[in-house]
Coordinates of C-alpha atoms and ligand atoms in Angstrom, one line a residue:
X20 CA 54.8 41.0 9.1
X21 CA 54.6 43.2 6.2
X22 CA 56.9 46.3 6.2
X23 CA 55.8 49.2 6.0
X24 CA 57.9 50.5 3.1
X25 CA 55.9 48.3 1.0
X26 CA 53.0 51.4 1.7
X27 CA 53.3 53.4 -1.7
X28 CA 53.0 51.2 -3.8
X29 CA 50.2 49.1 -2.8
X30 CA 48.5 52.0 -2.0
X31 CA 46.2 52.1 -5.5
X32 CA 45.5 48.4 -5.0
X33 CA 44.8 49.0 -1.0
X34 CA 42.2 51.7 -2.0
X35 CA 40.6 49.0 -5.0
X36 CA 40.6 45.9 -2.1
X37 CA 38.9 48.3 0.4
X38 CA 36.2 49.6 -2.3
X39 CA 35.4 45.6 -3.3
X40 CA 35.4 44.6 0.0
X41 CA 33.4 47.4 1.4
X42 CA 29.8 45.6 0.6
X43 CA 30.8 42.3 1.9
X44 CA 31.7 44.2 5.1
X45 CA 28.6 46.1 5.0
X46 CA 26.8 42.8 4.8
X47 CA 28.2 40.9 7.7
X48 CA 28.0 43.4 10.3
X49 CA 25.1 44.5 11.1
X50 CA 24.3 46.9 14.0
X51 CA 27.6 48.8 13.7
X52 CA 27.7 49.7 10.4
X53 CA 31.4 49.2 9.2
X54 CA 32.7 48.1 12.5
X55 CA 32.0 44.5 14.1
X56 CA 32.2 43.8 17.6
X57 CA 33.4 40.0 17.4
X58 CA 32.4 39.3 20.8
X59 CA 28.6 39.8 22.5
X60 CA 30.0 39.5 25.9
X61 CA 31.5 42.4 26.4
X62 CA 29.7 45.0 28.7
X63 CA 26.5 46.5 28.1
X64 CA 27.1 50.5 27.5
X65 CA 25.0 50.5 30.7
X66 CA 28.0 49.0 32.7
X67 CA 29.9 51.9 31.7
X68 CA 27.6 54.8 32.2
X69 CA 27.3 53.5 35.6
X70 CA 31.2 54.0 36.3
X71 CA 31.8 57.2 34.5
X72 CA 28.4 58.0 37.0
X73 CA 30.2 57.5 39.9
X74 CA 33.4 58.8 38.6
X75 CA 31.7 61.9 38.3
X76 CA 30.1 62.3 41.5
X77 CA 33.4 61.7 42.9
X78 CA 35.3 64.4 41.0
X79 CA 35.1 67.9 42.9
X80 CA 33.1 70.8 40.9
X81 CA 36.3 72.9 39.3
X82 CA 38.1 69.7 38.9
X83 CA 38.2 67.4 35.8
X84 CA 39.3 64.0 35.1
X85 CA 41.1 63.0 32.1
X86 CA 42.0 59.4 30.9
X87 CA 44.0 59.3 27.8
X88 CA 45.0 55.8 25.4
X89 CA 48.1 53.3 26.2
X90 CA 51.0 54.5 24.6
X91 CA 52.4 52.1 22.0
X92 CA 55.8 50.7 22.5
X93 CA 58.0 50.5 19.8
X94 CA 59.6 46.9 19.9
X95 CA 62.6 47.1 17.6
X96 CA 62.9 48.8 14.2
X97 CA 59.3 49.6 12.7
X98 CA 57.4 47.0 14.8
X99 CA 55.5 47.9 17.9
X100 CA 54.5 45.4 20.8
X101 CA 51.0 44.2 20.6
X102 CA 48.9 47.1 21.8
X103 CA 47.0 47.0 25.0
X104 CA 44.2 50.1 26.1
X105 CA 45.2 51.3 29.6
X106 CA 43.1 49.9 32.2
X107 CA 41.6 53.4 33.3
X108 CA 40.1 54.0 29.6
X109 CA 39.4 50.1 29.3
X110 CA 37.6 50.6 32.2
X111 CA 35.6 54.1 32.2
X112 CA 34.9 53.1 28.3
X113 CA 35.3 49.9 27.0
X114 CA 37.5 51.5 23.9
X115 CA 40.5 49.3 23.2
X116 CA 41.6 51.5 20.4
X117 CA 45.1 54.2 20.6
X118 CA 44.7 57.1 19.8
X119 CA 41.5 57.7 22.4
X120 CA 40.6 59.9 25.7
X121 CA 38.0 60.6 27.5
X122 CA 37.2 64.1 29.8
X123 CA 35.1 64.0 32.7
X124 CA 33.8 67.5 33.9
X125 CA 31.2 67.5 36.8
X126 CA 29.9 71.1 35.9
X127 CA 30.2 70.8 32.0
X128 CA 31.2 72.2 28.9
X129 CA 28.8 74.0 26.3
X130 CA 29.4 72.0 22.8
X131 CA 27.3 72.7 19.9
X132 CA 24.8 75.0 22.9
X133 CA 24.4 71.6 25.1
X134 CA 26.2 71.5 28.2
X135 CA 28.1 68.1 29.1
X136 CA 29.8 66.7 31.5
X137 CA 31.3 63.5 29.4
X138 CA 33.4 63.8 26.0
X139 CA 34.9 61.1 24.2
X140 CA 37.9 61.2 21.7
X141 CA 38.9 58.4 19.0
X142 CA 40.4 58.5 15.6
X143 CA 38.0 58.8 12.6
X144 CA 37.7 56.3 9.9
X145 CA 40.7 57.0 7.5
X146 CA 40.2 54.0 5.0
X147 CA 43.9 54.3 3.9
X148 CA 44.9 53.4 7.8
X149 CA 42.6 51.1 7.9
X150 CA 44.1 48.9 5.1
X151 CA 47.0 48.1 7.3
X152 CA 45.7 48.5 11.2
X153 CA 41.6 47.2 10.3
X154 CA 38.7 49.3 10.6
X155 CA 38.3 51.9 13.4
X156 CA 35.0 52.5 15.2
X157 CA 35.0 56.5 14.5
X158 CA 33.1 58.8 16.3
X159 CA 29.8 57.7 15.3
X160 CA 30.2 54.1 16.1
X161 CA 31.7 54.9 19.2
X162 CA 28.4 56.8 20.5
X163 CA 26.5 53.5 20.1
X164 CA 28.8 51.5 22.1
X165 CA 30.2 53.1 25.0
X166 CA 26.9 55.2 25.4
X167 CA 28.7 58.6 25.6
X168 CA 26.7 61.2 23.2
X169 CA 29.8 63.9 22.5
X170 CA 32.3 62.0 20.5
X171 CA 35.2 64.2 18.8
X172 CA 37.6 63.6 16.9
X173 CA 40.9 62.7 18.9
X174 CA 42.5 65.4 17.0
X175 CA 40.4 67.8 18.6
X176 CA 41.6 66.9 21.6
X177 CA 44.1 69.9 22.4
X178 CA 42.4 72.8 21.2
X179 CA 39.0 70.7 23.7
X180 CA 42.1 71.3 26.4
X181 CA 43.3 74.5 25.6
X182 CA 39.9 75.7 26.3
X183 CA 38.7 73.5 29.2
X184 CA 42.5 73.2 31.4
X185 CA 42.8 76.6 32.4
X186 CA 39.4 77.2 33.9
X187 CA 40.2 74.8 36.3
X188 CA 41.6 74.2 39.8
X189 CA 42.2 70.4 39.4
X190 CA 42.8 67.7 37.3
X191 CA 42.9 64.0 38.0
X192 CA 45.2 62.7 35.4
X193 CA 45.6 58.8 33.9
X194 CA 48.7 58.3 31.7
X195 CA 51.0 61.3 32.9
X196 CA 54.3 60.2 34.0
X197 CA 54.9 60.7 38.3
X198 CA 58.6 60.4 39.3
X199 CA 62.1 61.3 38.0
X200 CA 64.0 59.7 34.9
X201 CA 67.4 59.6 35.0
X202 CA 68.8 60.6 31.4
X203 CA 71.8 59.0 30.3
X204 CA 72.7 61.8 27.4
X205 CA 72.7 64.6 29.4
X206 CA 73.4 62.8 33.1
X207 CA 71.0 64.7 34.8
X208 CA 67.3 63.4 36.0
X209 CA 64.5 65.3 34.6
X210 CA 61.5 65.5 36.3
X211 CA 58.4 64.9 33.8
X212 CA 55.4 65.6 35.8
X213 CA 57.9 69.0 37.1
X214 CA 58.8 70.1 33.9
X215 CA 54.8 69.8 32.2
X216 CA 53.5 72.0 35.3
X217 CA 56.7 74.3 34.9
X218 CA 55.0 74.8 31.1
X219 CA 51.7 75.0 31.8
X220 CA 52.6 77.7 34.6
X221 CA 54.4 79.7 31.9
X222 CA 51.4 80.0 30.1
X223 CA 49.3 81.2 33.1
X224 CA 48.3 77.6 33.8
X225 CA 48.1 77.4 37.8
X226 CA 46.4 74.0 38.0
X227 CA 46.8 71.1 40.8
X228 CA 47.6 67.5 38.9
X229 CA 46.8 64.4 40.8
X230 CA 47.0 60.8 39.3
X231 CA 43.2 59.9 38.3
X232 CA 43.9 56.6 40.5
X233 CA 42.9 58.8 43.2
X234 CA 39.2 58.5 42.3
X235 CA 39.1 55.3 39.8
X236 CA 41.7 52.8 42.5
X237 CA 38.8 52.5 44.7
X238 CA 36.1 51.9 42.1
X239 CA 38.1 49.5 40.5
X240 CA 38.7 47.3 43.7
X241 CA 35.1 46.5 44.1
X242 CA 34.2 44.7 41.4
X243 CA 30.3 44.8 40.0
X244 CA 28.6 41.6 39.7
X245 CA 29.4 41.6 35.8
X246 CA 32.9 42.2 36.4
X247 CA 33.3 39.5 38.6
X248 CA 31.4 37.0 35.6
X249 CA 34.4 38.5 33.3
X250 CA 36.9 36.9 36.2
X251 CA 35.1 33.6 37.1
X252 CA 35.5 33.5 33.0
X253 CA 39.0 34.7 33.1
X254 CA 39.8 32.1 35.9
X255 CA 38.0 29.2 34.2
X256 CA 40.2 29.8 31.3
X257 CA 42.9 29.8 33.0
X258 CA 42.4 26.4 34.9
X259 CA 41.5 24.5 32.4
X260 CA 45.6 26.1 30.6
X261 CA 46.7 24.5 33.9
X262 CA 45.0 21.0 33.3
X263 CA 46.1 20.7 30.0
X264 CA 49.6 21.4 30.7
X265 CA 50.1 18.8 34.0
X266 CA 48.2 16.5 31.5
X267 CA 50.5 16.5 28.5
X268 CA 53.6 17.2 30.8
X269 CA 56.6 14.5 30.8
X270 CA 60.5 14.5 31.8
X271 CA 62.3 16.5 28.8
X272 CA 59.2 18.7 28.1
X273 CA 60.5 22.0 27.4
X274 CA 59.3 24.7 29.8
X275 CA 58.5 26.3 26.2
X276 CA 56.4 23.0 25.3
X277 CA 54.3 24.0 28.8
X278 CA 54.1 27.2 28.1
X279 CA 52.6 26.6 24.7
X280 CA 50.0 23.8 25.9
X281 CA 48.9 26.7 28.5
X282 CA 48.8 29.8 26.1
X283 CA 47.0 27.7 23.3
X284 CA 44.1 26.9 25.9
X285 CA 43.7 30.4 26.8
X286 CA 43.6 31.0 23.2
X287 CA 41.4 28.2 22.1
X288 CA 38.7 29.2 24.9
X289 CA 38.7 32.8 23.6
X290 CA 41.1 35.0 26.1
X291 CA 42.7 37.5 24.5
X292 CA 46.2 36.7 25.5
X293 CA 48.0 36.1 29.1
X294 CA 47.5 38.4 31.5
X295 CA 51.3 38.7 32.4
X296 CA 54.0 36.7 31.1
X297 CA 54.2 32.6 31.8
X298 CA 56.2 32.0 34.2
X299 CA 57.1 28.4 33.5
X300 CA 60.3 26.8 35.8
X301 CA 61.7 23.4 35.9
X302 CA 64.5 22.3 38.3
X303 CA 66.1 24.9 39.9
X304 CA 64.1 27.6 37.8
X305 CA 61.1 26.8 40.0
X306 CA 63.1 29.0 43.0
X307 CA 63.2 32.3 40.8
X308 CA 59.8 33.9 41.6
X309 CA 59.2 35.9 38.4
X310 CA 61.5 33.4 35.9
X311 CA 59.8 33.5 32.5
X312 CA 62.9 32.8 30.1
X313 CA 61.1 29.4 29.8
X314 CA 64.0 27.9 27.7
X315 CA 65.2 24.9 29.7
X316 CA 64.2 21.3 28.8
X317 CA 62.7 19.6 32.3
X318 CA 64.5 16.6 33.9
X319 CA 63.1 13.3 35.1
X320 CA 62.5 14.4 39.3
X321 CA 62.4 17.7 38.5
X322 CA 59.4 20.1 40.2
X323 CA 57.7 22.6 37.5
X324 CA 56.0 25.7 38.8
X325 CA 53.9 27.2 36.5
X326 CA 52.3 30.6 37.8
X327 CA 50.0 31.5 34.6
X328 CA 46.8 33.3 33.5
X329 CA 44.8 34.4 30.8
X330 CA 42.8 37.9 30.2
X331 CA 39.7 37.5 28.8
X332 CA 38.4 40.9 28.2
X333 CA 40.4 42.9 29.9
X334 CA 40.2 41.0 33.4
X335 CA 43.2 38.8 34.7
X336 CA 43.5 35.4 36.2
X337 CA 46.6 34.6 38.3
X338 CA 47.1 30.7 39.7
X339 CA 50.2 28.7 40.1
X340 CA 50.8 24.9 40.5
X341 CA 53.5 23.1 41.2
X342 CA 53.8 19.8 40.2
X343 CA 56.6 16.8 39.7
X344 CA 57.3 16.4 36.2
X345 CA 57.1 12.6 36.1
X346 CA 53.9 12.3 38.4
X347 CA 55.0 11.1 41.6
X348 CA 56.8 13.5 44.5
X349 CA 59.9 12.9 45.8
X350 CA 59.4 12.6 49.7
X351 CA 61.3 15.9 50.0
X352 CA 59.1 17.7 47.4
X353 CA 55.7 16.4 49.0
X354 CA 57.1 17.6 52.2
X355 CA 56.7 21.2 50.9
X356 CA 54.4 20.6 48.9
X357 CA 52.1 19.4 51.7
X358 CA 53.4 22.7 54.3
X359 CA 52.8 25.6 51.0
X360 CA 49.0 24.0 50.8
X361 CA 48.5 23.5 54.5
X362 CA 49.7 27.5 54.7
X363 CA 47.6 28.3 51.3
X364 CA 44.8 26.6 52.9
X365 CA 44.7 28.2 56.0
X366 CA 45.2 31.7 55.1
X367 CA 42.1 31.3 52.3
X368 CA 40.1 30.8 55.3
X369 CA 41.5 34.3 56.8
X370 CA 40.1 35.6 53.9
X371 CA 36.8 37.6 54.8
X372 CA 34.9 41.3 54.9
X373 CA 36.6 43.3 57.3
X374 CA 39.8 41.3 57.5
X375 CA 43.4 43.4 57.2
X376 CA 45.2 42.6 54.4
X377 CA 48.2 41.3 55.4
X378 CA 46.3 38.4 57.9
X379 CA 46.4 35.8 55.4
X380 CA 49.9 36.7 54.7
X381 CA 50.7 36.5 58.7
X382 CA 48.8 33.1 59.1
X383 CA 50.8 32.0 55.7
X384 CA 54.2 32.9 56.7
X385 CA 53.5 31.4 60.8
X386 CA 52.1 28.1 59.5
X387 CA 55.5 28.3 57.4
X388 CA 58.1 29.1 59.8
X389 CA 56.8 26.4 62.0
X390 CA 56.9 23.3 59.2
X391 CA 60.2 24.4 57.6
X392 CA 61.8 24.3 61.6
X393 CA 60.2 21.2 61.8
X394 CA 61.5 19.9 58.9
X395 CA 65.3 21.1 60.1
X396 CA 65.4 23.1 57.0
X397 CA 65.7 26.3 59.4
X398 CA 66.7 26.1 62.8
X399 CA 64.6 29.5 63.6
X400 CA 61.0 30.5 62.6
X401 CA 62.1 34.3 62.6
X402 CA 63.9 33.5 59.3
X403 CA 61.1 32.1 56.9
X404 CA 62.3 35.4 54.9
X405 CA 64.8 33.0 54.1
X406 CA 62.5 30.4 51.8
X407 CA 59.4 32.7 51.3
X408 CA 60.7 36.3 50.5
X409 CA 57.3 37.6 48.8
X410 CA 54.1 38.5 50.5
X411 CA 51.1 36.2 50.3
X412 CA 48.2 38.3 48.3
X413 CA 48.0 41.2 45.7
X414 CA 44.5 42.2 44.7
X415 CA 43.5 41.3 41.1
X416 CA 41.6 42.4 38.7
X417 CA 42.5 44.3 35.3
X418 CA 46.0 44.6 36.6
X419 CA 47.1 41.5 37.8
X420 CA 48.7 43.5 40.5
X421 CA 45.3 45.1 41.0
X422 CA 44.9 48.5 42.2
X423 CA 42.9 49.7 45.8
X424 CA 42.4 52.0 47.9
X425 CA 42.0 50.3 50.8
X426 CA 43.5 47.2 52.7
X427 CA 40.4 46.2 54.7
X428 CA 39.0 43.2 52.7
X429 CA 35.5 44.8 51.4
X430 CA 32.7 42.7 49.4
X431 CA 33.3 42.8 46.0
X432 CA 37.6 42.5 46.1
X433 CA 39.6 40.1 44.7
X434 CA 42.7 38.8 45.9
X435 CA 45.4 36.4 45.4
X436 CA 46.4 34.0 48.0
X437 CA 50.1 32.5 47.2
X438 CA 52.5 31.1 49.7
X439 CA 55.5 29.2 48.4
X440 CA 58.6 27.7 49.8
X441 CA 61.6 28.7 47.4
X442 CA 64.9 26.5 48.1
X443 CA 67.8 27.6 45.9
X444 CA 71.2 25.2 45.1
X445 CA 72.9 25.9 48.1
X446 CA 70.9 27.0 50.7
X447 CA 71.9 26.8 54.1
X448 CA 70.2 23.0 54.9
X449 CA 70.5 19.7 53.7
X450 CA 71.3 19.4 50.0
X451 CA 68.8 17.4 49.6
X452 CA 66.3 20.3 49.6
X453 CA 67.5 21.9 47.7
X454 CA 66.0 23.1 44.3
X455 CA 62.6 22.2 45.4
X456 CA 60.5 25.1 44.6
X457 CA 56.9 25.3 45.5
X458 CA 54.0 28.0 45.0
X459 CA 50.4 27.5 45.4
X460 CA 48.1 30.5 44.0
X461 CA 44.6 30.7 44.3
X462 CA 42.2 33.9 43.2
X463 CA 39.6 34.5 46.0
X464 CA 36.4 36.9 46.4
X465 CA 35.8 38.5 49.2
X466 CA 31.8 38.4 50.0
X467 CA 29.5 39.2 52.6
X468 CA 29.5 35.9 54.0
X469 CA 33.3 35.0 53.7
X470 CA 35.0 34.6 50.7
X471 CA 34.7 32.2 47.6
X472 CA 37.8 30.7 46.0
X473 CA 37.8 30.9 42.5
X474 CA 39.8 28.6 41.3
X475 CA 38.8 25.9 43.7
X476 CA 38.0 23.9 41.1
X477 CA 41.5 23.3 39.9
X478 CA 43.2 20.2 41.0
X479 CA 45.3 21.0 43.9
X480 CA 46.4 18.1 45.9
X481 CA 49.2 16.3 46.2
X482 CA 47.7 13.2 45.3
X483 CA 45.3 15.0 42.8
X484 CA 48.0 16.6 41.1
X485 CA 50.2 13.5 40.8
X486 CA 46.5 11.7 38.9
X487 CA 46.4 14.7 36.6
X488 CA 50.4 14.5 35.6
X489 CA 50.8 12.6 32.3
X490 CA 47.2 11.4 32.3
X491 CA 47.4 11.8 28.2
X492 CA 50.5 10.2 28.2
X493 CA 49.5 6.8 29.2
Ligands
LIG10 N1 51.9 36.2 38.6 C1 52.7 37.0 39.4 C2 52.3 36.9 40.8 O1 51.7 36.0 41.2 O2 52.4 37.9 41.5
MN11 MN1 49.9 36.6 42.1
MN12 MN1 51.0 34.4 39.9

């Protein structure tokens, strides 16, 4: 990492290395002048103008929508975490870039005597930046590929709200801050969302504020064909991370050494980074449902639960395994392992169009209750809470906690299905349950005809996983 103080002085050379390089650039780009676009599978413009389409159709007349950037997070000092675009732009535009917004206004704004109903903001080119942070797309660029014709300047984009705001009734807003923060300086909570409606009443500003989730949740549940190519792509990824970890994987393996066989396949076939952080638990961290310290080194008959996926352009995966670290299942660890699949299994198959949400979860937690009494690891089914304290689905998509607006299972969703059997050191049943830790997770697409799973194609029995387990080793 260079720091930034370094700036003045290699400013003069910076400007000399930008005009040299500047042909070169020129040369290998083609279509988008300065800027390249690394990756042809990204969505056509097409894709896009479609969404904004039916964002628009959905926004009342006197209302407006506006989606603004991701904020970047400052890590520690002068570095910033990796930036990521908020899914709402991301998704309405295809922009990845800070410092970007766009407006939607069903009965338009005059600009330069045309009337329009869609205005993108990004940063112009400023070759100085763009020494340290690479080349931006600018205004012009961004035309081409989002397909939006008014592009300002982002610094515009006050005095474009100063004038647009107060003429009207509504606005469905991404990125504003809902709820109450509790300062520790001055002890009190301030409301955000209070206090910027407070200010814009002051200046004569009577305007209702609505999250733009309102509108976009829905869209964004059903995914489009293409979207759902960007997941099977997302998902493939993902399995084959899985794979290659249970393949390399040996007693003493660091959960860090799993982690890193799994990250470097999403890497190597082209995702952009994990969707959410690894969780990767040996021994007793396979019972802690969202561990992802990832520190400690694995043990000869311990279970590892690896719950792990990759985004590949903006669209998340999400699938655990479980597996033993050695290859082979204790008889106590199949046990579970069996009941999780038998319940994973089953609820998949609750999984269709018109189906309440929570059924698979229902079917899940019964098929549960009734093994683990069974097994005398409960004496009552009414407290599977006890061993499987999360629900069995989230919808997924560019959140991995995908949003909806609904919880009828519709054509086009996608879903998690994850059960798991979480038995912590001293638990109320025979020790020798205990710190056996099993979750299954498949991603599943709801259809017309039923649903399809997937990541059915990654091993997932027990005997399939225990084949898969050290194969490289040996
Ligand atoms: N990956 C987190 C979850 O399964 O919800
Ligand atoms: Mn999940
Ligand atoms: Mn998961």
């Amino acid at each position: 990492m260079i720091c930034s103080l370094s700036l003045a002085w290699i400013l003069p050379f910076a400007f000399l290395l930008l005009v040299t390089a500047y042909p070169v650039l020129a040369q290998s780009q083609g279509v988008y002048e300065h800027y390249e676009v690394y990756d042809a599978d990204f969505f056509p413009p097409s894709e896009y103008a479609a969404r904004r389409k039916l964002a628009l159709s959905k926004i009342e007349s006197g209302a407006g929508m506006l989606v603004r950037n991701g904020d970047v997070r400052n890590r520690s000092n002068d570095v910033d975490y990796e930036f990521r675009q908020r899914n709402n732009l991301l998704y309405l535009t295809g922009i990845t870039e800070t410092q970007s917004a766009l407006l939607l206004l069903p009965n338009g704004i005059e600009i330069e005597g045309k009337s329009v109903r869609e205005i993108l903001f990004v940063a112009e080119r400023n070759p100085s930046h763009e020494i340290w942070e690479g080349i931006r797309m600018g205004p012009k660029v961004a035309a081409t590929i989002t397909g939006i014709s008014t592009v300002l300047s982002y610094e515009e984009l006050p005095e474009i709200l100063d004038e647009v705001v107060p003429e009207l009734d509504k606005l469905y807003y991404d990125n504003w801050l809902f709820g109450v923060i509790t300062e520790p300086i001055v002890g009190e909570e301030i409301d955000w969302p209070g206090m910027m409606l407070m200010m814009m009443a002051e200046d004569g500003i009577k305007i209702e504020v609505v999250q733009a989730g309102e509108i976009l949740d829905g869209m964004r549940a059903i995914k489009s064909e293409a979207e759902i190519e960007m997941m099977k792509k997302a998902v493939e990824i993902s399995a084959e991370g899985h794979r290659e970890a249970m393949r390399y994987a040996r007693p003493g393996m660091a959960e860090y050494e799993l982690e890193a066989l799994m990250e470097y396949t999403f890497h190597r076939l082209g995702a952009e980074e994990p969707g959410y952080p690894s969780i990767v638990g040996a021994g007793p961290n396979t019972c802690i449902l969202h561990y992802n310290t990832n520190r400690r080194k694995s043990q000869d008959g311990d279970l590892v639960l690896m719950d792990c996926g990759a985004e590949y352009h903006g669209y998340s995966a999400d699938i655990t395994r479980t597996f033993p670290v050695n290859g082979k299942f204790t008889p106590e660890q199949r046990a579970i392992y069996d009941l999780v699949l038998k319940a994973q299994n089953a609820a998949i198959k609750e999984c269709a169009s018109g189906v309440q949400f929570f059924e698979p979860h229902r079917k899940a937690a019964r098929i549960i209750a009734e093994g683990l009494v069974q097994l005398g690891i409960m004496e009552f089914g009414d407290d599977v809470r006890t061993y499987f304290m999360h629900g069995t689905s989230h919808f997924l998509g560019m959140d991995v906690h995908d949003v909806s607006d609904s919880y009828v299972l519709t054509p086009g969703m996608v879903l998690t299905v994850e059960p798991g059997i979480y038995i912590a050191e001293g638990s109320d049943c025979d020790p020798k349950w205990w710190n056996i830790g099993v979750r299954i997770e498949d991603d599943i697409l709801v259809t017309e005809e039923g649903s399809i799973n997937l990541s059915a194609g990654l091993e997932k029995t027990a005997s399939e996983i225990e084949k898969l387990v050290g194969s490289k080793n040996k």
